[in-house]
Amino acid sequence: MSVLVFAENWEGRFKKSTYEAVSYAAEIARQLNTSCTAVVIGAVSEEDKKGLGKYGATKVLSVANDKLKNLEAGVYTHILGDAAKSVGATHVVISFTYTGKAIAPRLSVRLKAGLVSGAIALPTSLSPFTVRKKCYSGKGLTDVVISSEIKMVAITPNSYKVNTGGADAAVEVFSPAIPDGEFKVVSKEVKKTSGKIALTEAELVVSAGRGMKGPENWGMIEQLAEALGAATACSKPVADMGWRPHHEHVGQTGITIGPNLYIAIGISGAIQHLAGVSSSKVIVVINSDKEAPFFKAADYGIVGDAFSVVPQLVEAVKKLKAAHN
Amino acid sequence: MKFLVCISNVPDTTTKIAFSDNKGLNPAGVQFIINPYDEIALTRALEIKEAAGGTVTVLHVGGAGAEPNIRKALAIGADDAIRVNAEPTDAYFVACQIADIAKKNGYDVILTGRESIDYNGAQVAGMIAELMNIPCISVATKLDIAGTEAVLEREIDGGKEVVSVALPFVASAQKGMSEPRIPNMRGIMTARTKPLQVVEPVAADCITASTAYELPPAKQACKMISPDNVSELVDLLHNEAKVI
Ligand SMILES: Cc1cc2nc3c(=O)[nH]c(=O)nc-3n(C[C@H](O)[C@H](O)[C@H](O)COP(=O)(O)OP(=O)(O)OC[C@H]3O[C@@H](n4cnc5c(N)ncnc54)[C@H](O)[C@@H]3O)c2cc1C
């Protein structure tokens, strides 16, 4: 029995979601009284690899392969499948990121391991192995029981707190033989999102809707985001009209996020919008219409004109930050 | 070019979800639609077929209750349909059914939505690909095919990536790949006579089961702050909610 976790990196650096996944896996290992091994694929510094021990990994299997620069899900699956076999993994944890979404289903078939994707908490029971996830795009919660011998969990970013305090992990080189024929996807171009903070990873999000009247008024939204160190998001019509890029569109047909703070400005709070943001820990709504449905889903609300409230908010945030620096 | 588009039958996006005894969705008053991402996949398959020739087959794993939506897919323009007559309770089971049919019939491109909006698993596409040992491009925002090669754009962490892959392959569709169409009268008329084949499932295991459901905890009442005292909000977020 042992727990395996895929420690994802982006351009050689681990992300917060990686530390969350390692912490989550290590906690399951602790409950099962076994060890947690992390797999790292690609060029990450030795120090960072050892450092995964801080989050509870006891061993790191390090895979270097010059060909593995882009996301080749079949090859990642091959590596993780071999790693799972080599450590006798009974439980496998992966982040529910785009990378995780590409790999987890394939690995699930390879290991014939039942997969709970988008888990939001630790297993509620280890036997039968039961994990809670959202369903109906955030409108419901469901408990999923895995009956296969090996269990897999893909954990939603920002839903599990990192644990720290462990000692350095032992790093071992792991090099399964990958035949050339397994590389089937050719990367032609990577277009990095220009935004300073990726929306899916952001802890704080400032979002605005049609109430902003036009793209020319987004300056104050960006100022607020900058003052807070937040990512920016928007409602669907705003993206559809081209006021904001599509990757900012949150909701049922956009991306689902669960930041610590979601500030919704001039957004009515339609059910499809709420589906994508309802798991935010704290929701602030600023809307000129006191009947806007969003207030029912909010923790804090201001009924007022965004054009006067938001600039004041920017100043107040700057003042707070200045006082704490 | 032979396309297989997998469609699932899900509650309309405006549905107010309720559960019966926490055992499953209470279907009273719920209208079912083709999963929106599957419809994006279907539309893109039809666009490519119309430009380059070929056939588009839709496949649904599920009960007869989904037939109106299968007919809708035919009305939008699919050539024929297959329904595997089995409850789609587990992604692995569903993927085994689809892979079995795909192996028998031989498709060039297999498309699904990026996820279904009921279980939000994002599992079926990758599972089919692994079962068939072919590549899968998940969360694809663009798809073009020239000859035996496809070029796709997909979402990756931190941006987008343009990739190419040889046929056959699986892809899961994300918003951006196409704009869904509304079926026209002629489509609706011809859909009635297009073939819809019902087949029995092959043996496959279910390795997961949703055993209980509940609604997310209700929010506490919203604390209202005067628009003349915006700094109070910042205070509350800092000292009470402790999020900034
Ligand atoms: C199948 C389907 C899927 C969908 N998916 C999504 C999705 O993923 N995401 C999504 O967002 N939507 C989605 N929608 C659309 C959704 O139903 C709403 O139409 C949309 O969310 C509304 O956007 P909005 O709140 O920006 O605009 P509106 O509904 O027009 O709301 C604007 C708000 O701004 C307020 N306002 C106006 N002026 C001011 C001011 N000066 N100061 C402060 N407030 C002001 C108004 O009171 C109003 O509440 C979907 C719809 C369908 C049918």
XYZ file of C-alpha atoms and ligand atoms in Angstrom:
622
model
C 0.000 0.000 0.000
C 1.242 3.502 -0.799
C 0.134 6.873 -2.134
C 1.465 8.406 -5.352
C 1.022 12.068 -6.302
C 1.828 13.815 -9.563
C 3.649 17.050 -8.669
C 2.933 19.204 -11.704
C 5.240 22.040 -12.688
C 4.867 24.949 -15.051
C 8.126 25.935 -16.748
C 10.170 24.278 -14.030
C 8.308 25.762 -11.054
C 5.789 24.095 -8.821
C 2.472 25.834 -8.421
C 0.324 26.329 -5.368
C -2.024 23.637 -6.707
C 0.958 21.250 -6.724
C 1.645 21.843 -3.031
C -2.051 21.364 -2.333
C -2.067 18.025 -4.162
C 1.083 16.832 -2.353
C -0.357 17.905 1.024
C -3.613 16.128 0.212
C -1.839 12.933 -0.830
C 0.416 13.025 2.234
C -2.602 13.358 4.511
C -4.251 10.310 2.918
C -0.948 8.440 3.347
C -0.822 9.485 7.005
C -4.359 8.208 7.581
C -3.473 4.918 5.879
C -0.234 4.703 7.819
C 1.835 4.516 4.657
C 4.194 6.709 2.636
C 3.656 9.320 -0.054
C 5.778 9.427 -3.220
C 5.710 12.386 -5.603
C 6.502 12.134 -9.318
C 8.160 15.139 -10.962
C 8.432 15.242 -14.755
C 10.772 17.764 -16.374
C 13.514 20.121 -15.274
C 12.887 21.274 -11.711
C 15.725 22.279 -9.373
C 16.993 19.659 -6.912
C 16.169 22.000 -4.079
C 12.550 22.368 -5.135
C 12.236 18.603 -5.561
C 13.640 17.921 -2.087
C 11.387 20.682 -0.848
C 8.285 18.619 -1.647
C 9.146 16.869 1.623
C 7.956 19.971 3.412
C 4.432 19.161 2.181
C 4.665 15.536 3.234
C 6.247 13.607 0.344
C 8.863 11.166 1.637
C 10.243 10.250 -1.769
C 10.409 12.005 -5.127
C 10.709 10.107 -8.412
C 12.346 12.511 -10.820
C 11.848 11.961 -14.546
C 13.957 13.923 -16.980
C 13.232 13.510 -20.652
C 14.224 16.133 -23.198
C 11.242 15.297 -25.353
C 8.761 16.008 -22.599
C 8.476 19.733 -23.002
C 4.789 19.865 -23.839
C 1.765 18.071 -22.508
C 1.804 14.634 -24.128
C -0.896 12.959 -22.071
C -0.213 9.449 -23.372
C 3.456 9.620 -22.346
C 2.712 11.198 -18.967
C 0.256 8.374 -18.417
C 2.905 5.813 -19.298
C 5.361 7.356 -16.804
C 2.840 7.725 -13.992
C 1.486 4.228 -14.614
C 5.004 2.776 -14.331
C 5.689 4.868 -11.224
C 2.457 3.644 -9.627
C 3.493 0.045 -10.281
C 7.027 0.553 -9.034
C 5.894 1.874 -5.648
C 2.833 -0.379 -5.443
C 0.489 2.599 -5.329
C -3.020 1.941 -4.070
C -3.983 5.625 -4.172
C -3.071 8.211 -6.802
C -3.590 11.960 -6.463
C -3.406 14.514 -9.266
C -4.408 18.207 -9.547
C -7.665 18.949 -11.378
C -5.913 21.456 -13.651
C -5.887 21.360 -17.470
C -2.833 19.132 -17.263
C -4.535 16.900 -14.716
C -7.700 16.758 -16.811
C -5.660 15.520 -19.767
C -3.810 12.847 -17.816
C -6.153 11.585 -15.085
C -8.755 9.787 -17.265
C -6.051 7.983 -19.261
C -4.200 6.952 -16.129
C -7.478 5.811 -14.602
C -7.958 3.364 -17.483
C -4.319 2.291 -17.465
C -4.474 1.416 -13.748
C -8.130 0.446 -13.909
C -8.554 2.829 -11.011
C -11.864 4.528 -10.318
C -11.398 8.302 -10.589
C -13.126 11.079 -8.686
C -12.425 14.244 -10.629
C -12.852 17.626 -9.017
C -12.722 16.435 -5.407
C -13.205 19.278 -2.932
C -12.114 17.678 0.353
C -10.320 14.741 1.913
C -12.059 11.359 1.618
C -15.010 11.172 4.012
C -14.245 7.472 4.431
C -11.240 5.340 3.500
C -13.218 2.118 3.335
C -15.330 2.228 1.274
C -13.196 4.967 -0.280
C -15.578 7.922 -0.562
C -14.809 11.414 -1.807
C -17.022 14.469 -2.110
C -17.182 16.504 -5.299
C -19.427 19.095 -6.871
C -22.001 18.130 -9.439
C -24.484 19.975 -11.625
C -21.834 22.673 -12.167
C -21.675 23.627 -8.517
C -25.421 23.436 -7.857
C -25.040 20.163 -5.952
C -22.587 18.003 -4.041
C -22.176 14.276 -4.387
C -20.302 11.546 -2.539
C -18.549 9.175 -4.907
C -17.469 5.702 -3.825
C -14.594 4.034 -5.674
C -14.815 0.248 -5.794
C -11.678 -0.631 -7.787
C -8.511 -1.786 -6.059
C -6.598 1.393 -6.914
C -8.281 4.733 -6.155
C -7.622 7.979 -7.977
C -8.513 11.509 -6.910
C -8.141 14.695 -8.964
C -8.300 17.519 -6.453
C -9.749 20.945 -7.333
C -7.198 23.779 -6.954
C -7.705 26.045 -3.939
C -9.921 23.550 -2.122
C -7.358 21.981 0.216
C -5.029 23.894 2.515
C -1.333 23.116 2.220
C 0.337 21.433 5.179
C 3.965 22.224 5.856
C 6.585 21.087 8.314
C 7.950 17.873 6.797
C 11.637 17.098 6.270
C 13.390 17.000 2.885
C 12.262 14.230 0.544
C 14.698 11.683 -0.928
C 15.035 12.309 -4.665
C 15.512 9.307 -6.961
C 15.965 9.303 -10.697
C 13.219 7.395 -12.458
C 13.594 6.665 -16.153
C 11.055 4.385 -17.745
C 11.802 3.609 -21.392
C 9.420 5.520 -23.657
C 9.413 4.325 -27.270
C 9.519 7.204 -29.790
C 6.225 6.023 -31.251
C 4.407 7.156 -28.130
C 5.010 10.803 -28.946
C 2.006 11.591 -31.087
C 1.125 15.210 -30.354
C 3.274 17.908 -31.945
C 3.354 21.286 -30.207
C 3.349 24.112 -32.753
C 2.881 27.178 -30.620
C 2.272 28.120 -26.989
C 0.288 31.302 -26.407
C 0.762 32.383 -22.826
C -2.073 34.258 -21.212
C -0.944 37.832 -20.797
C -2.790 38.314 -17.489
C -0.441 38.611 -14.573
C -2.338 36.069 -12.459
C -4.018 32.974 -13.920
C -7.707 32.999 -13.104
C -7.940 29.316 -12.214
C -5.154 29.702 -9.664
C -6.092 33.093 -8.253
C -7.011 33.508 -4.596
C -8.628 36.883 -5.198
C -10.771 37.700 -8.232
C -12.343 40.962 -9.365
C -15.098 40.353 -11.906
C -17.344 42.716 -13.815
C -20.413 42.466 -16.031
C -22.598 44.334 -18.429
C -23.237 46.956 -15.737
C -19.848 48.458 -16.686
C -21.491 49.741 -19.913
C -18.458 49.338 -22.179
C -14.858 48.102 -22.436
C -13.540 51.644 -22.004
C -14.660 51.556 -18.365
C -12.508 48.582 -17.335
C -9.656 50.808 -16.105
C -11.114 50.975 -12.604
C -11.678 47.196 -12.553
C -8.038 46.634 -13.433
C -6.934 49.166 -10.847
C -8.912 47.383 -8.166
C -7.457 44.029 -9.232
C -3.973 45.462 -9.179
C -4.400 47.067 -5.772
C -5.591 43.734 -4.356
C -3.216 41.518 -6.320
C -6.254 39.850 -7.870
C -7.023 38.289 -11.247
C -9.777 39.750 -13.436
C -12.850 37.879 -14.677
C -16.101 38.759 -16.437
C -19.622 37.567 -17.220
C -20.489 35.763 -20.458
C -22.109 38.643 -22.388
C -19.051 40.775 -21.694
C -16.806 38.158 -23.319
C -19.312 37.516 -26.120
C -19.382 41.207 -27.013
C -15.614 41.263 -27.100
C -15.285 43.726 -24.233
C -12.976 41.266 -22.492
C -11.011 38.175 -23.647
C -12.831 34.831 -23.581
C -10.470 33.323 -21.052
C -11.926 35.689 -18.431
C -15.455 34.301 -18.854
C -16.592 32.514 -15.705
C -19.763 30.497 -15.199
C -21.451 27.362 -16.367
C -20.116 27.706 -19.921
C -16.871 29.394 -18.928
C -14.440 28.457 -16.222
C -15.353 27.409 -12.727
C -13.396 29.082 -9.974
C -13.303 28.894 -6.191
C -11.140 31.786 -4.978
C -11.034 33.040 -1.401
C -12.618 36.321 -2.510
C -14.826 37.026 -5.537
C -15.902 40.626 -6.097
C -18.760 40.902 -8.624
C -19.328 44.364 -10.049
C -22.331 45.126 -12.268
C -23.187 41.428 -12.648
C -26.812 40.429 -12.125
C -26.096 36.939 -10.766
C -27.858 34.707 -13.314
C -27.960 31.032 -12.316
C -25.445 30.121 -15.053
C -23.024 32.733 -13.774
C -23.409 31.612 -10.142
C -22.706 28.009 -11.123
C -19.129 28.971 -11.928
C -18.370 31.045 -8.844
C -20.592 29.764 -6.043
C -17.754 27.914 -4.344
C -15.855 31.157 -3.749
C -15.244 31.424 -0.028
C -16.328 35.077 0.257
C -18.477 36.868 -2.312
C -18.846 40.654 -2.510
C -21.517 42.115 -4.791
C -21.622 45.701 -5.989
C -24.770 46.443 -7.963
C -27.024 49.472 -8.435
C -30.150 47.300 -8.299
C -30.988 46.166 -4.775
C -33.119 43.370 -6.270
C -30.195 41.863 -8.221
C -30.280 38.086 -7.588
C -26.548 38.061 -6.866
C -27.133 39.576 -3.399
C -28.776 36.288 -2.341
C -25.468 34.496 -2.963
C -23.280 37.223 -1.464
C -21.564 37.616 1.906
C -21.114 41.381 1.615
C -23.041 43.754 -0.601
C -23.115 47.382 -1.621
C -26.144 48.756 -3.424
C -24.641 51.562 -5.429
C -23.284 52.846 -8.697
C -20.084 51.023 -9.619
C -18.722 54.165 -11.201
C -18.575 55.861 -7.813
C -18.100 52.824 -5.522
C -15.189 51.149 -7.322
C -12.824 54.176 -7.364
C -13.460 54.638 -3.634
C -12.783 50.963 -3.094
C -9.466 51.244 -4.943
C -8.421 54.083 -2.633
C -9.515 52.197 0.501
C -7.584 49.087 -0.546
C -4.465 51.134 -1.298
C -4.735 52.728 2.132
C -5.012 49.323 3.814
C -2.019 47.993 1.880
C 0.028 51.104 2.706
C -0.773 50.710 6.407
C 0.451 47.100 6.357
C 3.671 47.546 4.444
C -13.991 11.646 -42.993
C -15.963 9.698 -40.416
C -16.885 11.555 -37.241
C -18.303 10.085 -34.081
C -19.774 12.669 -31.707
C -20.707 11.488 -28.221
C -23.636 13.315 -26.678
C -24.998 13.228 -23.173
C -28.413 14.233 -21.938
C -28.279 16.768 -19.100
C -30.585 19.142 -17.199
C -31.031 22.536 -18.848
C -28.603 25.170 -17.532
C -31.437 27.144 -15.878
C -32.563 24.126 -13.824
C -32.924 24.679 -10.120
C -31.443 21.432 -8.856
C -33.337 19.403 -6.226
C -32.604 15.889 -4.995
C -35.059 13.128 -4.059
C -34.077 11.820 -0.605
C -30.476 12.742 -1.445
C -30.401 9.681 -3.713
C -30.417 11.430 -7.075
C -31.819 14.276 -9.125
C -35.516 14.966 -8.657
C -36.588 15.023 -12.310
C -39.878 16.846 -11.684
C -40.105 19.801 -14.042
C -36.544 19.337 -15.322
C -36.011 19.835 -19.025
C -33.169 17.843 -20.559
C -30.886 19.183 -23.265
C -27.892 18.002 -25.255
C -24.864 18.797 -23.094
C -23.797 22.277 -24.363
C -20.153 21.280 -24.978
C -21.270 18.211 -26.939
C -23.363 20.492 -29.124
C -20.250 22.589 -29.806
C -18.431 19.386 -30.852
C -21.343 18.312 -33.047
C -21.514 21.659 -34.815
C -17.793 21.649 -35.574
C -17.996 18.111 -36.964
C -20.860 19.219 -39.234
C -18.947 22.295 -40.422
C -15.937 20.164 -41.389
C -18.138 17.547 -43.029
C -19.966 20.189 -45.060
C -16.664 21.603 -46.306
C -14.736 18.378 -46.869
C -17.302 15.579 -47.072
C -17.866 12.631 -44.773
C -20.378 11.428 -42.231
C -21.276 12.431 -38.697
C -22.657 9.790 -36.351
C -23.940 10.736 -32.895
C -23.695 8.258 -30.070
C -25.502 8.312 -26.758
C -25.156 5.866 -23.891
C -28.401 5.965 -21.959
C -32.069 5.163 -21.812
C -34.817 5.853 -24.352
C -35.663 9.090 -22.505
C -32.839 10.794 -24.415
C -34.290 10.031 -27.849
C -35.853 13.498 -28.330
C -32.378 14.996 -27.910
C -30.813 12.381 -30.190
C -33.420 13.385 -32.798
C -32.467 16.995 -32.179
C -28.835 16.143 -33.002
C -30.068 14.546 -36.227
C -32.151 17.653 -36.925
C -29.070 19.842 -36.458
C -27.463 17.748 -39.191
C -25.950 14.449 -37.985
C -26.414 11.612 -40.497
C -27.268 8.799 -38.147
C -27.361 7.898 -34.480
C -26.560 5.022 -32.168
C -27.950 4.623 -28.664
C -26.381 2.128 -26.290
C -29.244 1.018 -24.132
C -27.706 1.220 -20.633
C -27.736 3.559 -17.658
C -24.652 5.810 -17.937
C -23.763 5.607 -14.250
C -19.977 5.567 -14.427
C -17.549 7.278 -16.817
C -15.426 4.140 -17.243
C -18.465 2.071 -18.186
C -19.588 4.716 -20.696
C -16.094 5.003 -22.204
C -15.933 1.193 -22.630
C -19.219 1.268 -24.575
C -18.055 4.087 -26.842
C -14.604 2.558 -27.426
C -16.206 -0.760 -28.350
C -18.418 0.851 -30.992
C -15.571 3.015 -32.240
C -13.314 -0.025 -32.661
C -15.996 -1.891 -34.600
C -16.970 0.990 -36.896
C -13.624 2.772 -37.321
C -13.957 6.548 -37.060
C -11.338 9.148 -37.995
C -12.320 11.627 -35.318
C -14.127 11.022 -32.031
C -15.453 14.116 -30.300
C -16.981 14.722 -26.875
C -17.673 17.853 -24.848
C -14.983 19.044 -22.423
C -17.220 17.821 -19.590
C -20.876 17.085 -19.004
C -22.625 19.743 -16.968
C -24.234 17.175 -14.652
C -21.264 15.208 -13.258
C -18.529 17.577 -14.461
C -16.110 14.672 -14.655
C -14.142 15.531 -17.801
C -13.255 11.841 -17.985
C -14.881 10.140 -20.964
C -12.727 11.549 -23.799
C -9.390 10.602 -22.226
C -10.717 7.192 -21.236
C -11.870 6.378 -24.785
C -8.452 7.420 -26.115
C -6.598 5.234 -23.622
C -8.885 2.268 -24.343
C -8.140 2.686 -28.059
C -4.482 3.664 -27.646
C -4.870 6.862 -29.675
C -4.133 10.486 -28.723
C -6.633 12.747 -27.004
C -6.608 16.527 -27.129
C -8.689 17.713 -24.212
C -10.406 21.096 -23.789
C -9.884 22.027 -27.444
C -10.978 25.505 -28.528
C -10.252 25.039 -32.243
C -10.227 22.121 -34.651
C -9.187 22.056 -38.303
C -8.415 19.025 -40.417
C -6.355 18.850 -43.607
C -5.885 15.403 -45.135
C -4.839 12.989 -42.426
C -3.634 15.645 -40.009
C -5.575 17.792 -37.566
C -4.523 21.065 -36.007
C -6.125 21.948 -32.701
C -5.856 24.685 -30.140
C -6.278 23.584 -26.552
C -6.355 25.146 -23.121
C -3.278 24.474 -21.022
C -2.389 25.833 -17.605
C -1.148 29.334 -18.230
C -2.465 29.780 -21.762
C -3.277 27.983 -24.960
C -1.317 25.657 -27.176
C -1.627 24.869 -30.863
C -0.904 21.205 -31.564
C -1.075 18.865 -34.512
C -1.946 15.209 -34.450
C -2.536 12.471 -37.018
C -5.940 10.805 -37.436
C -7.523 8.977 -35.720
C -7.759 10.847 -32.434
C -10.170 11.916 -29.718
C -10.821 15.540 -28.732
C -13.054 17.173 -26.130
C -14.665 20.440 -27.185
C -14.498 23.713 -25.291
C -16.329 26.929 -26.039
C -14.762 28.638 -29.033
C -14.639 25.572 -31.307
C -17.973 26.503 -32.914
C -21.220 28.373 -32.375
C -24.090 25.894 -31.969
C -26.916 26.078 -34.512
C -30.655 25.949 -34.139
C -32.203 23.174 -36.228
C -34.324 24.410 -39.131
C -37.682 23.027 -40.272
C -36.172 20.888 -42.996
C -33.695 19.419 -40.528
C -36.477 18.586 -38.109
C -38.505 16.867 -40.858
C -35.608 14.789 -42.186
C -34.465 13.842 -38.667
C -37.559 11.700 -38.257
C -36.452 9.289 -40.929
C -32.707 9.210 -40.240
C -31.455 5.918 -38.782
C -31.308 5.607 -34.986
C -29.864 2.256 -34.066
C -30.326 0.910 -30.539
C -27.682 -1.551 -29.363
C -27.229 -3.424 -26.104
C -24.147 -2.668 -23.963
C -21.023 -4.806 -23.878
C -19.908 -6.134 -20.513
C -17.896 -3.536 -18.585
C -17.322 -2.753 -14.943
C -18.542 0.259 -13.036
C -15.678 1.344 -10.781
C -17.246 4.410 -9.212
C -20.733 5.184 -7.912
C -22.360 8.382 -6.728
C -24.043 7.241 -3.541
C -25.430 10.437 -2.037
C -26.293 13.951 -3.090
C -26.984 17.167 -1.272
C -27.358 20.843 -1.948
C -24.442 23.125 -1.059
C -24.880 24.771 2.360
C -27.053 27.888 2.190
C -25.308 31.227 2.459
C -25.685 33.382 5.567
C -27.627 36.568 4.981
C -25.638 39.128 3.019
C -24.155 41.952 5.112
C -25.048 45.261 3.480
C -22.634 48.194 3.513
C -23.559 51.771 2.657
C -22.177 53.097 -0.641
C -21.096 56.156 1.346
C -18.854 54.075 3.560
C -16.851 51.920 1.173
C -13.857 51.695 3.508
C -16.010 49.652 5.901
C -16.087 46.905 3.287
C -12.288 46.849 3.149
C -12.227 46.722 6.963
C -14.607 43.755 7.025
C -12.707 41.879 4.334
C -9.484 42.425 6.268
C -10.581 41.931 9.875
C -13.709 39.775 9.720
C -13.463 37.644 6.579
C -9.632 37.799 6.656
C -9.332 37.373 2.903
C -7.273 40.492 2.141
C -26.867 28.074 -21.848
C -26.455 29.322 -21.142
C -25.212 29.370 -20.547
C -24.767 30.529 -19.907
N -23.540 30.528 -19.327
C -23.108 31.653 -18.681
C -21.834 31.699 -18.052
O -21.061 30.736 -18.091
N -21.452 32.834 -17.425
C -22.251 33.941 -17.374
O -21.825 34.951 -16.779
N -23.449 33.932 -17.972
C -23.905 32.825 -18.628
N -25.115 32.852 -19.261
C -25.832 34.145 -19.349
C -26.585 34.494 -18.108
O -27.888 33.911 -18.172
C -26.737 36.018 -17.995
O -27.362 36.509 -19.159
C -25.413 36.757 -17.811
O -24.665 36.184 -16.756
C -25.674 38.203 -17.493
O -24.487 38.935 -17.485
P -24.354 40.260 -16.639
O -24.698 39.984 -15.240
O -23.013 40.836 -16.922
O -25.403 41.240 -17.367
P -26.857 41.679 -16.909
O -27.720 40.549 -16.570
O -27.296 42.635 -17.944
O -26.588 42.432 -15.568
C -25.957 43.664 -15.454
C -26.061 44.068 -13.993
O -25.369 45.284 -13.812
C -26.094 46.103 -12.921
N -25.687 47.475 -13.197
C -26.026 48.284 -14.250
N -25.436 49.475 -14.131
C -24.721 49.457 -12.990
C -23.909 50.408 -12.346
N -23.676 51.631 -12.853
N -23.337 50.065 -11.191
C -23.538 48.840 -10.647
N -24.284 47.903 -11.229
C -24.884 48.202 -12.400
C -27.530 45.802 -13.223
O -28.340 46.107 -12.104
C -27.502 44.306 -13.516
O -27.721 43.550 -12.346
C -25.587 31.696 -19.879
C -26.850 31.636 -20.467
C -27.294 30.477 -21.090
C -28.654 30.462 -21.691
